[in-house]
CSV table of C-alpha atoms and ligand atoms in Angstrom, one decimal:
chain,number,residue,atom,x,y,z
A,1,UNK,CA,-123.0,-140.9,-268.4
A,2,UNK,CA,-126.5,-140.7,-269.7
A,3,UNK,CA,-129.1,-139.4,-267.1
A,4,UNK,CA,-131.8,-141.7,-265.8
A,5,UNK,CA,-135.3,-139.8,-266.2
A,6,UNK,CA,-136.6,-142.3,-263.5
A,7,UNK,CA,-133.7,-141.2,-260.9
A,8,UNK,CA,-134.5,-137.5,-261.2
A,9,UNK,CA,-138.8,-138.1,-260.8
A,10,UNK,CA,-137.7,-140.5,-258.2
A,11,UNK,CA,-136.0,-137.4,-256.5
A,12,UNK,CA,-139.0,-134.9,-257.2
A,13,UNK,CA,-141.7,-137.0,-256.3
A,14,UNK,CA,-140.2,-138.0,-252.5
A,15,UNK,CA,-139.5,-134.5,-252.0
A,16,UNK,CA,-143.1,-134.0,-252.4
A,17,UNK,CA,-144.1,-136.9,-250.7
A,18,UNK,CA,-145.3,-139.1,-253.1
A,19,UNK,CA,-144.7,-142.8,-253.8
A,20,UNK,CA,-142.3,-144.0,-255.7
A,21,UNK,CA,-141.7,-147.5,-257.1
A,22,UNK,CA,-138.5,-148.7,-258.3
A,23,UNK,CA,-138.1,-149.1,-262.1
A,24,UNK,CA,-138.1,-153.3,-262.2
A,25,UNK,CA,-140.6,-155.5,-262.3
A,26,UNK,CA,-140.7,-159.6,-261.5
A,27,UNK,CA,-143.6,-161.9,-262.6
A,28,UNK,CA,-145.6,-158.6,-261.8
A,29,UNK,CA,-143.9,-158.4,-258.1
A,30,UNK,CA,-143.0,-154.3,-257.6
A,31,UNK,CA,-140.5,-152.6,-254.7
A,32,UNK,CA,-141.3,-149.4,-253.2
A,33,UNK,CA,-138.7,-147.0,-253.1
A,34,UNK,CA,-139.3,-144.9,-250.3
A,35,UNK,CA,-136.9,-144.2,-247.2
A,36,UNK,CA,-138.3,-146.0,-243.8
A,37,UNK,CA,-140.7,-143.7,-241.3
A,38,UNK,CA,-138.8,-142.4,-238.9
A,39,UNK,CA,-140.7,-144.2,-236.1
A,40,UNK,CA,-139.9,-147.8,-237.7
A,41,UNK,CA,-136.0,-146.6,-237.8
A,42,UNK,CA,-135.6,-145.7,-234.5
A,43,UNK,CA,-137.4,-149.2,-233.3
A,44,UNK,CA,-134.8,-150.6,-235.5
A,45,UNK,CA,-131.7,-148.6,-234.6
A,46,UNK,CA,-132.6,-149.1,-230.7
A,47,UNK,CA,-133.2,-152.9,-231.3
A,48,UNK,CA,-129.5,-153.0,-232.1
A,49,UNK,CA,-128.7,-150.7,-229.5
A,50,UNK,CA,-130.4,-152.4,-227.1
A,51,UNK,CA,-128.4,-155.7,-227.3
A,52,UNK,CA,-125.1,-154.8,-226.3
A,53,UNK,CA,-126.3,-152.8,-223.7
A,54,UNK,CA,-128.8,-155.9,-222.2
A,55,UNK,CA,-125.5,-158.3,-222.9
A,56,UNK,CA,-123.1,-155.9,-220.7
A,57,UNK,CA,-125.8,-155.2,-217.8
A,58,UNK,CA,-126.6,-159.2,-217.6
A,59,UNK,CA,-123.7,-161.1,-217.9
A,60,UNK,CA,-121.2,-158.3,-216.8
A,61,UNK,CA,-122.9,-156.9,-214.1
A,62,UNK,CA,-124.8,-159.1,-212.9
A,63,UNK,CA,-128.4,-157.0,-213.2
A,64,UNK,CA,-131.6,-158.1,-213.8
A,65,UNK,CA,-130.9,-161.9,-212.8
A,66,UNK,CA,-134.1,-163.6,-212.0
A,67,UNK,CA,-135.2,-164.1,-207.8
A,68,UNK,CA,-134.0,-168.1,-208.7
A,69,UNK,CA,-130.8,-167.3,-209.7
A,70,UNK,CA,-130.8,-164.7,-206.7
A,71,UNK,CA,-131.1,-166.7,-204.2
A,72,UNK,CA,-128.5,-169.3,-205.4
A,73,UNK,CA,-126.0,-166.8,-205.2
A,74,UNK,CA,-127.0,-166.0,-201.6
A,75,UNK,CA,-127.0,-169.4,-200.9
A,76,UNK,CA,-123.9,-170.0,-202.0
A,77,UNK,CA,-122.2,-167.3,-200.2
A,78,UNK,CA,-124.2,-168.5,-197.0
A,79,UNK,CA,-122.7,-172.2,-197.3
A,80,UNK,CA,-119.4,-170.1,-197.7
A,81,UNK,CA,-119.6,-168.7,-194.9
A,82,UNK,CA,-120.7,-171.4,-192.5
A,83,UNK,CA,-118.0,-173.5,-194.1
A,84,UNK,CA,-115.8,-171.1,-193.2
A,85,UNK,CA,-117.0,-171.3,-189.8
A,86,UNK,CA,-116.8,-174.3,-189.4
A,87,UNK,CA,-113.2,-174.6,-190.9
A,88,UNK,CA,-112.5,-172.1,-188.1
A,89,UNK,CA,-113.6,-174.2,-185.4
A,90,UNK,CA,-112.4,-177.4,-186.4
A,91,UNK,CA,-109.3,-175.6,-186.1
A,92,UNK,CA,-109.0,-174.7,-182.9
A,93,UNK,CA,-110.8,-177.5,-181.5
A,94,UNK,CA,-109.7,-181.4,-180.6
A,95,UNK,CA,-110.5,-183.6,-177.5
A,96,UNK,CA,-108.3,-182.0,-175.1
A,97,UNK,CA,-110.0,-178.3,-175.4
A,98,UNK,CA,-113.9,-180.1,-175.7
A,99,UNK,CA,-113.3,-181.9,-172.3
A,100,UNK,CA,-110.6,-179.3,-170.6
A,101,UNK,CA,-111.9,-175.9,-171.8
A,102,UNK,CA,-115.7,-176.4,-173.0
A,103,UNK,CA,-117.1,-179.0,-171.3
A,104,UNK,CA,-115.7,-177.7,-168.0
A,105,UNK,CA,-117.6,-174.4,-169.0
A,106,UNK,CA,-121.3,-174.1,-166.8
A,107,UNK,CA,-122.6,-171.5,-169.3
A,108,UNK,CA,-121.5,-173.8,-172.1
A,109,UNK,CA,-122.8,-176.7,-170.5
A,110,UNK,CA,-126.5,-174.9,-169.8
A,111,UNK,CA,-126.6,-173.2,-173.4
A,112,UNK,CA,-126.3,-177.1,-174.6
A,113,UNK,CA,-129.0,-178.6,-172.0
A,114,UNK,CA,-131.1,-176.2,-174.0
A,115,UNK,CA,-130.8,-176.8,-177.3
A,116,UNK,CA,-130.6,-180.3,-176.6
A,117,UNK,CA,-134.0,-179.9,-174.7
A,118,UNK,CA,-134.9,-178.0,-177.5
A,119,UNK,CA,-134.3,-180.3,-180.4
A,120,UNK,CA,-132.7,-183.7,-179.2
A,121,UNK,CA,-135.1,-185.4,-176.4
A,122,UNK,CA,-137.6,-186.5,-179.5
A,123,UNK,CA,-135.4,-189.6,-180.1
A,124,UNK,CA,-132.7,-189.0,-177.3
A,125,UNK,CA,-134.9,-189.0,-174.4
A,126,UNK,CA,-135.2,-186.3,-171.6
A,127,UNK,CA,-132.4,-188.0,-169.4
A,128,UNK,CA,-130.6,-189.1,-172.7
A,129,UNK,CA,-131.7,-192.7,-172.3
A,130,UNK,CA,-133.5,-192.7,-175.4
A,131,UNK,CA,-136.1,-193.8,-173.5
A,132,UNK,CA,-140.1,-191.9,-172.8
A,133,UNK,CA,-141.4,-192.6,-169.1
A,134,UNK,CA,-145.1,-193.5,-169.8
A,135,UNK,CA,-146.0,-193.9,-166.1
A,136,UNK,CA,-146.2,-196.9,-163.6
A,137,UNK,CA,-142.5,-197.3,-164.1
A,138,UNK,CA,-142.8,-197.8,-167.3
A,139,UNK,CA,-141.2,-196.4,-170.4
A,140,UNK,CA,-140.6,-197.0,-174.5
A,141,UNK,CA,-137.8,-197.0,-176.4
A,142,UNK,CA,-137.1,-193.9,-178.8
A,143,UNK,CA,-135.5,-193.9,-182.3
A,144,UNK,CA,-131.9,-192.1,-180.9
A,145,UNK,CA,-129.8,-194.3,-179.1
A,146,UNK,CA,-129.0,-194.0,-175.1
A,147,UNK,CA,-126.1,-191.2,-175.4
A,148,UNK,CA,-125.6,-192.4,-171.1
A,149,UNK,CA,-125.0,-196.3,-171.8
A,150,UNK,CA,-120.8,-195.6,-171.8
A,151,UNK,CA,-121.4,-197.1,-175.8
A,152,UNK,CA,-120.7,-194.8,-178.4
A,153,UNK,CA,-121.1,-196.2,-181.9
A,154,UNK,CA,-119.1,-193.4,-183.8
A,155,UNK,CA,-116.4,-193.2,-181.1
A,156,UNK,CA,-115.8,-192.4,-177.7
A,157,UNK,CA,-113.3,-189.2,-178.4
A,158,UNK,CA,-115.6,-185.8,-177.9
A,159,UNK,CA,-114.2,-184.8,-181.5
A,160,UNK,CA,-116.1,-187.9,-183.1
A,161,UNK,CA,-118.8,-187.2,-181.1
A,162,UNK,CA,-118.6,-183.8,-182.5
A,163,UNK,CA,-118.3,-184.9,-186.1
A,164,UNK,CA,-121.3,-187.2,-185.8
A,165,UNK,CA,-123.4,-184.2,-184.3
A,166,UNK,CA,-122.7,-181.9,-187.1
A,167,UNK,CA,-122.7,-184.7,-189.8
A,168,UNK,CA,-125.4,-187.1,-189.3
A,169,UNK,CA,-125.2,-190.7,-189.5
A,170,UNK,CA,-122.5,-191.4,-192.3
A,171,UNK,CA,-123.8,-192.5,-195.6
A,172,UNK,CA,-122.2,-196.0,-195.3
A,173,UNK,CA,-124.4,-196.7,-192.4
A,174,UNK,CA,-127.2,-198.7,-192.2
A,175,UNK,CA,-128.2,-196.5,-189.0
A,176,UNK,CA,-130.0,-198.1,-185.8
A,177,UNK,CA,-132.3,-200.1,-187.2
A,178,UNK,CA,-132.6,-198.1,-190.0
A,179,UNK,CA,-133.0,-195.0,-188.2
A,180,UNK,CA,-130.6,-192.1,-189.0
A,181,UNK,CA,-129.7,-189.0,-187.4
A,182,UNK,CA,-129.7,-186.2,-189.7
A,183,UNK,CA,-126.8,-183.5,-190.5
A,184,UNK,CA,-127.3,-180.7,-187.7
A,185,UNK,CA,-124.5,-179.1,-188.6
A,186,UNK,CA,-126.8,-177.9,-191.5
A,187,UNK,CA,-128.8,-175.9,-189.0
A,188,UNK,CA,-126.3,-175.4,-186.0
A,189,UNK,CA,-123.4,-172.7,-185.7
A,190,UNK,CA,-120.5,-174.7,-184.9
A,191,UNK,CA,-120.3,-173.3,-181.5
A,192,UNK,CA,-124.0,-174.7,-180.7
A,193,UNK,CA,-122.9,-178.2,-181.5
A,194,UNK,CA,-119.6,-177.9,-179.2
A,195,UNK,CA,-122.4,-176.6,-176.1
A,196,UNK,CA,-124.0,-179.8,-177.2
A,197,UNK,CA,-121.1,-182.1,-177.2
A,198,UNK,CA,-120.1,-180.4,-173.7
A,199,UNK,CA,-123.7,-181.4,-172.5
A,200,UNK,CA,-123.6,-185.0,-173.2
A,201,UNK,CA,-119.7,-185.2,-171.9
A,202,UNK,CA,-121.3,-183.9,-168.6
A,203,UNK,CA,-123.8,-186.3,-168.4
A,204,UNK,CA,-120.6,-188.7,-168.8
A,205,UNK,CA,-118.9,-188.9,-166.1
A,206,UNK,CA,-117.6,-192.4,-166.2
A,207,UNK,CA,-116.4,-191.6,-169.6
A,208,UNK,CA,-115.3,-188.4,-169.0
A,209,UNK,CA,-114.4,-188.2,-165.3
A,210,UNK,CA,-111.7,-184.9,-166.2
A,211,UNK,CA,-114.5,-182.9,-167.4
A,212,UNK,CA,-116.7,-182.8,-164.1
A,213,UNK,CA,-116.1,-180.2,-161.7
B,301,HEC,C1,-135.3,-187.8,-185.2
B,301,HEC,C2,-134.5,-188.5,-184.2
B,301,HEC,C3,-133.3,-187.9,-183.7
B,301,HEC,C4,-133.1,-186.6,-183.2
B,301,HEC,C5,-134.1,-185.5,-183.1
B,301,HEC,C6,-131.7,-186.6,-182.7
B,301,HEC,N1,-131.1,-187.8,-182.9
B,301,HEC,FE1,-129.2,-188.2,-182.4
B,301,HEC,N2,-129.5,-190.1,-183.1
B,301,HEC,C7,-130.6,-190.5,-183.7
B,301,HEC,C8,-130.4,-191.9,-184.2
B,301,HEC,C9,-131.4,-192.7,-185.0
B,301,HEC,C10,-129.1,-192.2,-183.9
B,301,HEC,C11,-128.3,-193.5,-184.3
B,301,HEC,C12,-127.8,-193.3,-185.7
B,301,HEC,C13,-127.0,-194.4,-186.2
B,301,HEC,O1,-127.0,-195.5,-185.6
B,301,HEC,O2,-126.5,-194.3,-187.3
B,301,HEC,C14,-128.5,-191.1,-183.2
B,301,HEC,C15,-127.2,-191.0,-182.7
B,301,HEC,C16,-126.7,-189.9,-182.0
B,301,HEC,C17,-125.4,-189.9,-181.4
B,301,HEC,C18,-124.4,-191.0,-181.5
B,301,HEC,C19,-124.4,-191.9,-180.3
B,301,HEC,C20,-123.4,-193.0,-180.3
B,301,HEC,O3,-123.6,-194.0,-179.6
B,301,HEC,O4,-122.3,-192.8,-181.0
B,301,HEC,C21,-125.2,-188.7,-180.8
B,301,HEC,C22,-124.0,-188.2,-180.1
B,301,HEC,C23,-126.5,-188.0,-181.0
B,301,HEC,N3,-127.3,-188.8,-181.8
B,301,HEC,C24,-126.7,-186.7,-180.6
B,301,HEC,C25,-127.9,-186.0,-180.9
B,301,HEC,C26,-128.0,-184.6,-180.6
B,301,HEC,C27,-127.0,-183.7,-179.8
B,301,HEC,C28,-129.3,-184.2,-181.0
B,301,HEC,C29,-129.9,-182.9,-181.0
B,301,HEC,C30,-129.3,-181.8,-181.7
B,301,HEC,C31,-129.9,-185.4,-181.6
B,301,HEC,N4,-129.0,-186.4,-181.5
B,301,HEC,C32,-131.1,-185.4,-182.2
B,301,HEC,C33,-131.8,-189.9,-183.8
B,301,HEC,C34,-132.0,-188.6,-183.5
């Protein structure tokens, strides 16, 4: 094997420093031969490194997710859990316990007078007649219907009472005259809409004469 004089001033001049070119030449086009500065390496080096680690601590562990992507995972869990709730109560509950156990219960009864008073007497009325008293004996209608006319659109059983409360006016409906009642179950605890549903049957007692006492 012959020895290349280039190779060995190749050697001798980076060892001192110097530049170096490599021995071709294309349409006048030259190539350094020098190794990479140490600073540009270790950019490059860590750029590889740091790809594996970002992959692992993103989609593995879940870091660095942005607040959007956050708070859907919260959210999430939250519906979860209020479905679970829900599931829970649905469970234990049918028309017998709402009129025997709940709606027999004062405390339960009062804690729904107030969130009914609270949220409800816009389109239900004060008295539940769906009506306002404007003076002089007289009075408009509201948007709700009368919940004390012995008429209930959705059923008369306390549970479809129940599932109208927490679900709104069904999609199918065309509402009354076009006005619908919105999901509360999307803002209530389950346990707030069976106080509610013990309210009204108390205000019921034609309907519900087994509830009163
Ligand atoms: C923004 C107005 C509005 C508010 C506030 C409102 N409702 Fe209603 N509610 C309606 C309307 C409108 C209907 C009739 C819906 C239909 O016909 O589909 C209705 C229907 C009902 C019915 C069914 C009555 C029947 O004859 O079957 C019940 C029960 C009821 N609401 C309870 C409640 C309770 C409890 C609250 C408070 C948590 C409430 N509503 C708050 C507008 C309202």
């Amino acid at each position: 094997m012959s020895e290349d004089p280039e190779i060995k001033v190749a050697s001798y001049a980076k060892k001192k420093g110097q530049i170096v070119m490599r021995p071709h030449e294309y349409d006048g086009i030259q190539e350094y031969d020098q190794t990479l500065p140490n600073w540009w390496l270790f950019i490059f080096y860590g750029a590889i490194l740091f790809f594996p680690l970002c992959w692992l601590a993103y989609y593995q562990f879940g870091m660095m997710r942005p607040d959007g992507e956050r708070v859907a995972v919260q959210m999430a869990q939250i519906e979860k859990v209020k479905a679970k709730a829900l599931d829970e109560m649905l469970a234990k509950l049918d028309d017998k316990v709402l009129i025997n156990k709940w709606a027999k219960d004062d405390q339960t009864v009062a804690n729904g007078r107030e969130t009914f008073m609270a949220n409800c007497t816009a389109c239900h009325g004060q008295n539940l007649s769906a009506r306002m008293d404007i003076g002089n004996g007289q009075s408009v209608p509201l948007p709700g219907l009368s919940l004390i006319d012995g008429q209930w659109k959705y059923g008369s059983h306390p549970m479809d009472i129940f599932k109208l409360i927490n679900a709104g006016t069904p999609p199918d409906s065309a509402g009354n005259n076009g006005a619908k009642m919105e999901a509360w179950g999307l803002k209530m605890a389950p346990i707030k809409i069976v106080e509610l549903v013990s309210f009204i049957i108390r205000q019921n007692p034609k309907d519900f004469p087994e509830a009163q006492n």
